[in-house]
Every structure is written in C-alpha cells, then in structure tokens.
Amino acid sequence: MSILALLLTACDHDGVDFFVKDTTVPGVVNLGDLEPIPMADVQNNSWVFNGLEGLLFGQLGQPDTYAEVGGATFQFKGTGGKVCLIMDPEMVYWNQGIELDNNEFLYEDRLTDDGDLDMFAGLSAYYTGSPGVDIGTFELPYTDPLGEEHFIDFQECNRDYYPSGRATYETCELDTVNRAGISFTVLLQTFMLPIDDGVLNFGVAVMDGPCEPDGAAFRKSECTIQMEDGMGEDVGNAGLEEAFCAGEINAYCEAHLGEPNAPCSEGYIPAR
C-alpha cells in the first residue's frame, strides 16, 4: 500500500460524536426571584429539596455562537442571616478507583449524558451581566491613586472554593447579616453541556440557613436534589440516580449493560 493510501485511510474519525448538538433551548436564561426555603422544611423532608416550594428546575442549551459564555442567573433577597445555595446539574457522576479492593464502584459512568455548571454569587449591584441576555462577573474596576486600574472581585461564593466538576452538585454559603432585603444574584455558568442531546437540565434552591447547621444531620450530596434530568419528573432515567442514592449502583449497571446507550460501562474493574 502506498504512503498516500495509508494517509487517506489512517484516520476515519471526524470527532462529530463529541460535538454538542444544536438545540432551540436558549444558552442564557434568567430564572427570576427565588424564595429561601426554611431550613425546618428541608429537615422535615429528610434533607431533600424535592417536593418543597422554592426548588426550581431549569435548562440550558448552546449560546448562539461558541465564543459566547452561557449560563443561568437568579436573584434572592438577603434574610439577615446565613443562607445555603445548592445546585445540581444532570445527571450523576462517580470516580471509579483503579484498585479492586475496597472499591465502591465496579463500573464506569457514561459521560455523554453529564453536564457541568459553576456557581458564583454576590450582590446584584455588583453583577456586570444582563440577566437573560449575557453573562457577566462580579468584578469591578478600581483606579488607585497612581492612576493604575485594577479589578476587584466582589464574588462571595466561598473565596477559597473550587468548582466541583462534571455533573457534581455545588453548594455555597453566604452571610447576609446587615443585608436583609438586599438583592443578591447567583450565576450558574455553563462549563460543559451534555454531548448526547446538547441540553443541560439542573435544579437549584436557596435554604434559609447555613450549609452546615449545628446539631443537624444535613449531608449535602448528589441526592439532595433529585430527578434534575427530568426537571423534577421521572422521565425514565431516574433509575440511575435512584440506584446511586440507594447504594445499589453496581447492581443497576450490571442489569443495564446490554442496552443501547447503557448508563454504565464495564471499565477497568470486572464485576464480581
């Protein structure tokens, strides 16, 4: 075979399978005002937000051009105390260890149905974007006495926090002491859309209380907001998240391995 023939046949993949699909779902949305959910209501609901008034679901698509940043915003009023923001993008994701011994997960998660959002928050007066039109930041210019311009970040969502990663929930605690009734803006910035359909569904809520309340059993997890894939409804994919939350993900994966677009793959560790 000639060198030219080898070059023509060496690679028959164009990478289209990894392109995000175009949809009619907008890439920038504003969800409006959210009312903080009383912490007692969350506690009485077994620390799960589903079914409580104040939990909001939304979805995002690709912005008009790939150069634009996408995301969602919403607003809430300061309560005069600490509030906990929690957001969960679809669907679930787990990190499979390499070692078989003491490994919780025996299968790999399918990545094409996962998306990711990064959460930022601060006073609405400091937000530079136009809600529902374009995405901004909480950075504002400051000119020092020497005439040099600097940018100060007024983002308050945990100064030392790092984004959680693919399909993983994120939380942020804000202290609104002395700022009761003042408007805050929360930005959920798109980092990655699901490859399979190009639409990222998510759930978000504001709890009227700290993210780690004293003497409470609140454990923030992937299961705090559920069924975000179906915007709060069971659309047929909830079984994966239900099994994940019940600690039965290995059995669920094994039962669905032969299906088209199976939710899991065998990965590096064989099932026992």
CSV table of C-alpha atoms in Angstrom, one decimal:
chain,number,residue,atom,x,y,z
A,1,MET,CA,0.0,0.0,0.0
A,2,SER,CA,1.3,3.4,-0.9
A,3,ILE,CA,2.1,6.1,1.6
A,4,LEU,CA,-0.7,8.2,0.1
A,5,ALA,CA,-3.2,5.4,0.6
A,6,LEU,CA,-2.1,5.0,4.2
A,7,LEU,CA,-2.6,8.7,4.9
A,8,LEU,CA,-6.1,8.5,3.4
A,9,THR,CA,-7.1,5.5,5.5
A,10,ALA,CA,-5.2,6.1,8.7
A,11,CYS,CA,-8.0,8.0,10.4
A,12,ASP,CA,-11.6,7.6,9.7
A,13,HIS,CA,-13.0,9.6,12.6
A,14,ASP,CA,-14.0,13.2,12.4
A,15,GLY,CA,-14.9,13.8,16.1
A,16,VAL,CA,-18.5,14.7,15.3
A,17,ASP,CA,-19.7,12.4,18.1
A,18,PHE,CA,-18.1,14.7,20.6
A,19,PHE,CA,-19.7,17.9,19.2
A,20,VAL,CA,-22.5,19.4,21.3
A,21,LYS,CA,-25.8,19.2,19.4
A,22,ASP,CA,-27.6,22.4,18.4
A,23,THR,CA,-31.0,22.9,20.1
A,24,THR,CA,-33.6,25.6,20.4
A,25,VAL,CA,-33.0,25.8,24.2
A,26,PRO,CA,-31.5,29.2,25.0
A,27,GLY,CA,-27.9,29.4,26.2
A,28,VAL,CA,-28.5,32.3,28.6
A,29,VAL,CA,-31.6,32.4,30.9
A,30,ASN,CA,-32.8,34.3,34.0
A,31,LEU,CA,-34.8,32.3,36.4
A,32,GLY,CA,-36.2,35.2,38.3
A,33,ASP,CA,-36.6,35.5,42.1
A,34,LEU,CA,-36.2,32.5,44.4
A,35,GLU,CA,-37.7,32.5,47.9
A,36,PRO,CA,-35.3,30.9,50.5
A,37,ILE,CA,-36.7,27.6,51.8
A,38,PRO,CA,-37.0,27.4,55.6
A,39,MET,CA,-34.4,25.0,57.0
A,40,ALA,CA,-37.0,23.3,59.1
A,41,ASP,CA,-38.9,22.4,55.9
A,42,VAL,CA,-35.8,20.8,54.5
A,43,GLN,CA,-35.1,18.9,57.7
A,44,ASN,CA,-38.7,17.6,57.8
A,45,ASN,CA,-38.3,16.4,54.3
A,46,SER,CA,-35.3,14.3,55.2
A,47,TRP,CA,-32.9,16.9,53.9
A,48,VAL,CA,-34.1,16.5,50.4
A,49,PHE,CA,-35.4,19.6,48.4
A,50,ASN,CA,-37.7,17.7,46.1
A,51,GLY,CA,-41.3,18.5,46.7
A,52,LEU,CA,-40.6,21.7,48.6
A,53,GLU,CA,-41.8,25.1,47.3
A,54,GLY,CA,-38.8,27.1,46.3
A,55,LEU,CA,-36.9,24.3,44.5
A,56,LEU,CA,-36.5,25.4,40.9
A,57,PHE,CA,-35.5,23.5,37.8
A,58,GLY,CA,-34.1,24.9,34.6
A,59,GLN,CA,-32.3,24.0,31.4
A,60,LEU,CA,-29.6,25.5,29.2
A,61,GLY,CA,-28.5,25.0,25.6
A,62,GLN,CA,-25.7,26.2,23.5
A,63,PRO,CA,-25.4,30.0,23.1
A,64,ASP,CA,-25.8,31.4,19.6
A,65,THR,CA,-22.0,31.3,19.0
A,66,TYR,CA,-19.4,29.1,20.5
A,67,ALA,CA,-17.5,32.2,21.6
A,68,GLU,CA,-20.3,33.2,24.0
A,69,VAL,CA,-20.4,32.1,27.6
A,70,GLY,CA,-23.7,30.5,28.6
A,71,GLY,CA,-25.4,30.2,32.0
A,72,ALA,CA,-28.4,31.0,34.2
A,73,THR,CA,-29.0,33.6,36.8
A,74,PHE,CA,-31.5,34.1,39.6
A,75,GLN,CA,-32.0,36.5,42.4
A,76,PHE,CA,-33.0,36.3,46.0
A,77,LYS,CA,-33.3,38.8,48.9
A,78,GLY,CA,-30.9,38.6,51.9
A,79,THR,CA,-32.5,37.2,55.0
A,80,GLY,CA,-30.3,38.9,57.6
A,81,GLY,CA,-28.5,35.6,58.3
A,82,LYS,CA,-26.7,32.8,56.6
A,83,VAL,CA,-28.2,31.1,53.5
A,84,CYS,CA,-27.1,28.0,51.7
A,85,LEU,CA,-27.2,27.8,47.9
A,86,ILE,CA,-27.2,24.4,46.3
A,87,MET,CA,-27.2,23.4,42.6
A,88,ASP,CA,-27.2,20.1,40.9
A,89,PRO,CA,-26.6,19.6,37.2
A,90,GLU,CA,-27.6,16.4,35.4
A,91,MET,CA,-27.0,13.5,35.9
A,92,VAL,CA,-24.8,11.7,38.3
A,93,TYR,CA,-21.1,11.1,38.2
A,94,TRP,CA,-18.7,8.9,40.2
A,95,ASN,CA,-15.0,8.4,40.2
A,96,GLN,CA,-14.0,4.8,39.7
A,97,GLY,CA,-10.9,3.7,41.6
A,98,ILE,CA,-8.2,1.6,39.9
A,99,GLU,CA,-7.9,-0.9,42.8
A,100,LEU,CA,-10.4,-3.6,43.2
A,101,ASP,CA,-10.1,-4.0,46.9
A,102,ASN,CA,-12.4,-1.7,48.9
A,103,ASN,CA,-13.6,0.0,45.7
A,104,GLU,CA,-17.2,1.2,45.9
A,105,PHE,CA,-17.8,1.3,42.1
A,106,LEU,CA,-17.3,-1.6,39.8
A,107,TYR,CA,-18.4,0.2,36.6
A,108,GLU,CA,-17.7,3.4,34.8
A,109,ASP,CA,-20.2,6.2,34.4
A,110,ARG,CA,-21.3,7.1,30.9
A,111,LEU,CA,-20.1,10.6,30.4
A,112,THR,CA,-22.1,11.7,27.4
A,113,ASP,CA,-25.3,12.4,29.5
A,114,ASP,CA,-23.4,14.6,32.0
A,115,GLY,CA,-23.1,18.4,32.2
A,116,ASP,CA,-21.4,20.9,34.5
A,117,LEU,CA,-22.2,24.3,35.9
A,118,ASP,CA,-20.0,26.5,38.1
A,119,MET,CA,-21.7,28.6,40.8
A,120,PHE,CA,-20.9,32.2,41.7
A,121,ALA,CA,-22.8,34.7,43.8
A,122,GLY,CA,-22.7,38.3,45.1
A,123,LEU,CA,-24.7,41.5,45.5
A,124,SER,CA,-26.9,42.2,42.4
A,125,ALA,CA,-25.4,45.8,42.4
A,126,TYR,CA,-22.0,44.3,41.6
A,127,TYR,CA,-23.1,41.9,38.8
A,128,THR,CA,-21.9,43.1,35.4
A,129,GLY,CA,-24.1,40.9,33.2
A,130,SER,CA,-27.6,41.5,31.9
A,131,PRO,CA,-29.8,38.7,33.3
A,132,GLY,CA,-31.3,36.6,30.5
A,133,VAL,CA,-29.2,38.5,27.9
A,134,ASP,CA,-25.5,37.9,28.5
A,135,ILE,CA,-23.3,36.5,31.3
A,136,GLY,CA,-21.1,38.8,33.4
A,137,THR,CA,-19.0,38.6,36.5
A,138,PHE,CA,-18.8,40.3,39.9
A,139,GLU,CA,-15.5,42.1,39.0
A,140,LEU,CA,-15.5,45.9,39.1
A,141,PRO,CA,-12.7,48.4,38.1
A,142,TYR,CA,-10.8,50.4,40.7
A,143,THR,CA,-8.3,53.1,39.9
A,144,ASP,CA,-5.6,53.6,42.5
A,145,PRO,CA,-4.0,57.0,43.5
A,146,LEU,CA,-1.3,56.4,40.9
A,147,GLY,CA,-3.9,56.1,38.1
A,148,GLU,CA,-3.4,52.4,37.7
A,149,GLU,CA,-6.6,50.4,37.1
A,150,HIS,CA,-7.3,47.2,39.0
A,151,PHE,CA,-10.2,44.8,39.1
A,152,ILE,CA,-11.8,43.8,42.4
A,153,ASP,CA,-13.8,40.6,42.6
A,154,PHE,CA,-16.9,41.0,44.7
A,155,GLN,CA,-17.9,37.4,44.2
A,156,GLU,CA,-18.8,36.0,47.7
A,157,CYS,CA,-19.3,32.3,46.9
A,158,ASN,CA,-16.6,30.9,49.1
A,159,ARG,CA,-13.4,32.7,48.3
A,160,ASP,CA,-11.3,29.6,48.5
A,161,TYR,CA,-13.7,27.2,46.8
A,162,TYR,CA,-13.1,25.3,43.6
A,163,PRO,CA,-15.7,24.1,41.1
A,164,SER,CA,-16.8,20.5,41.9
A,165,GLY,CA,-16.6,19.1,38.4
A,166,ARG,CA,-18.7,17.1,35.9
A,167,ALA,CA,-22.3,16.5,36.9
A,168,THR,CA,-21.5,17.2,40.6
A,169,TYR,CA,-23.6,19.3,42.9
A,170,GLU,CA,-22.2,22.5,44.3
A,171,THR,CA,-23.0,24.5,47.4
A,172,CYS,CA,-22.2,28.0,48.6
A,173,GLU,CA,-22.8,29.7,51.9
A,174,LEU,CA,-23.5,33.4,52.0
A,175,ASP,CA,-23.7,35.6,55.1
A,176,THR,CA,-26.4,38.3,54.6
A,177,VAL,CA,-26.1,39.8,58.1
A,178,ASN,CA,-27.0,43.5,57.9
A,179,ARG,CA,-28.2,43.0,54.3
A,180,ALA,CA,-31.8,41.8,54.9
A,181,GLY,CA,-33.9,42.6,51.9
A,182,ILE,CA,-30.9,43.4,49.7
A,183,SER,CA,-30.9,41.7,46.3
A,184,PHE,CA,-28.3,39.0,45.6
A,185,THR,CA,-27.6,37.5,42.2
A,186,VAL,CA,-26.4,33.9,41.7
A,187,LEU,CA,-24.7,32.9,38.4
A,188,LEU,CA,-24.7,29.3,37.2
A,189,GLN,CA,-22.1,29.5,34.5
A,190,THR,CA,-22.1,26.8,31.8
A,191,PHE,CA,-18.8,24.8,31.8
A,192,MET,CA,-20.0,21.8,29.8
A,193,LEU,CA,-23.2,20.7,28.1
A,194,PRO,CA,-24.2,17.0,27.7
A,195,ILE,CA,-23.0,15.6,24.5
A,196,ASP,CA,-25.9,13.3,23.9
A,197,ASP,CA,-28.6,16.0,23.5
A,198,GLY,CA,-26.9,19.4,24.0
A,199,VAL,CA,-29.4,20.4,26.8
A,200,LEU,CA,-28.3,20.7,30.4
A,201,ASN,CA,-31.1,20.3,33.0
A,202,PHE,CA,-30.4,21.3,36.6
A,203,GLY,CA,-32.0,22.0,39.9
A,204,VAL,CA,-31.3,24.9,42.3
A,205,ALA,CA,-32.5,26.1,45.7
A,206,VAL,CA,-31.7,28.6,48.4
A,207,MET,CA,-32.1,27.4,52.0
A,208,ASP,CA,-32.7,29.9,54.8
A,209,GLY,CA,-29.8,28.7,57.0
A,210,PRO,CA,-26.2,27.6,56.9
A,211,CYS,CA,-24.9,24.8,54.7
A,212,GLU,CA,-23.6,23.0,57.9
A,213,PRO,CA,-26.2,23.7,60.6
A,214,ASP,CA,-25.1,23.0,64.2
A,215,GLY,CA,-26.6,19.8,65.5
A,216,ALA,CA,-28.3,18.8,62.3
A,217,ALA,CA,-27.7,15.8,60.1
A,218,PHE,CA,-27.8,17.7,56.8
A,219,ARG,CA,-25.3,16.0,54.5
A,220,LYS,CA,-25.1,17.7,51.1
A,221,SER,CA,-24.9,15.1,48.4
A,222,GLU,CA,-25.8,14.2,44.9
A,223,CYS,CA,-29.2,13.1,46.3
A,224,THR,CA,-30.2,16.4,47.9
A,225,ILE,CA,-31.8,17.5,44.7
A,226,GLN,CA,-33.1,14.5,42.6
A,227,MET,CA,-34.5,13.9,39.1
A,228,GLU,CA,-32.9,17.1,37.7
A,229,ASP,CA,-32.6,15.2,34.4
A,230,GLY,CA,-36.4,15.3,34.0
A,231,MET,CA,-36.8,18.8,35.5
A,232,GLY,CA,-38.2,17.2,38.7
A,233,GLU,CA,-40.1,14.4,36.9
A,234,ASP,CA,-39.3,10.8,36.3
A,235,VAL,CA,-38.6,10.6,32.6
A,236,GLY,CA,-37.2,7.1,32.6
A,237,ASN,CA,-33.6,7.9,33.6
A,238,ALA,CA,-34.3,8.4,37.3
A,239,GLY,CA,-33.4,4.8,37.9
A,240,LEU,CA,-29.7,5.6,37.6
A,241,GLU,CA,-29.9,8.3,40.2
A,242,GLU,CA,-32.2,6.3,42.5
A,243,ALA,CA,-29.8,3.4,42.4
A,244,PHE,CA,-26.9,5.7,43.1
A,245,CYS,CA,-28.6,7.2,46.1
A,246,ALA,CA,-29.6,3.8,47.4
A,247,GLY,CA,-26.0,2.5,47.2
A,248,GLU,CA,-27.2,-0.1,44.6
A,249,ILE,CA,-25.4,1.4,41.5
A,250,ASN,CA,-23.3,-1.7,40.8
A,251,ALA,CA,-26.4,-3.9,40.5
A,252,TYR,CA,-28.1,-1.3,38.4
A,253,CYS,CA,-25.2,-1.0,36.0
A,254,GLU,CA,-24.9,-4.8,35.6
A,255,ALA,CA,-28.6,-5.1,34.8
A,256,HIS,CA,-28.4,-2.4,32.0
A,257,LEU,CA,-25.0,-3.2,30.4
A,258,GLY,CA,-26.5,-4.7,27.2
A,259,GLU,CA,-28.9,-1.8,26.5
A,260,PRO,CA,-28.3,0.9,23.8
A,261,ASN,CA,-26.6,3.9,25.4
A,262,ALA,CA,-26.2,1.9,28.6
A,263,PRO,CA,-25.7,4.2,31.6
A,264,CYS,CA,-22.5,2.5,32.6
A,265,SER,CA,-19.7,0.5,31.1
A,266,GLU,CA,-17.5,-2.3,32.5
A,267,GLY,CA,-14.4,0.0,32.7
A,268,TYR,CA,-11.3,-1.4,34.2
A,269,ILE,CA,-12.7,-3.5,37.1
A,270,PRO,CA,-14.7,-6.6,36.3
A,271,ALA,CA,-17.9,-7.2,38.2
A,272,ARG,CA,-17.7,-9.7,41.0
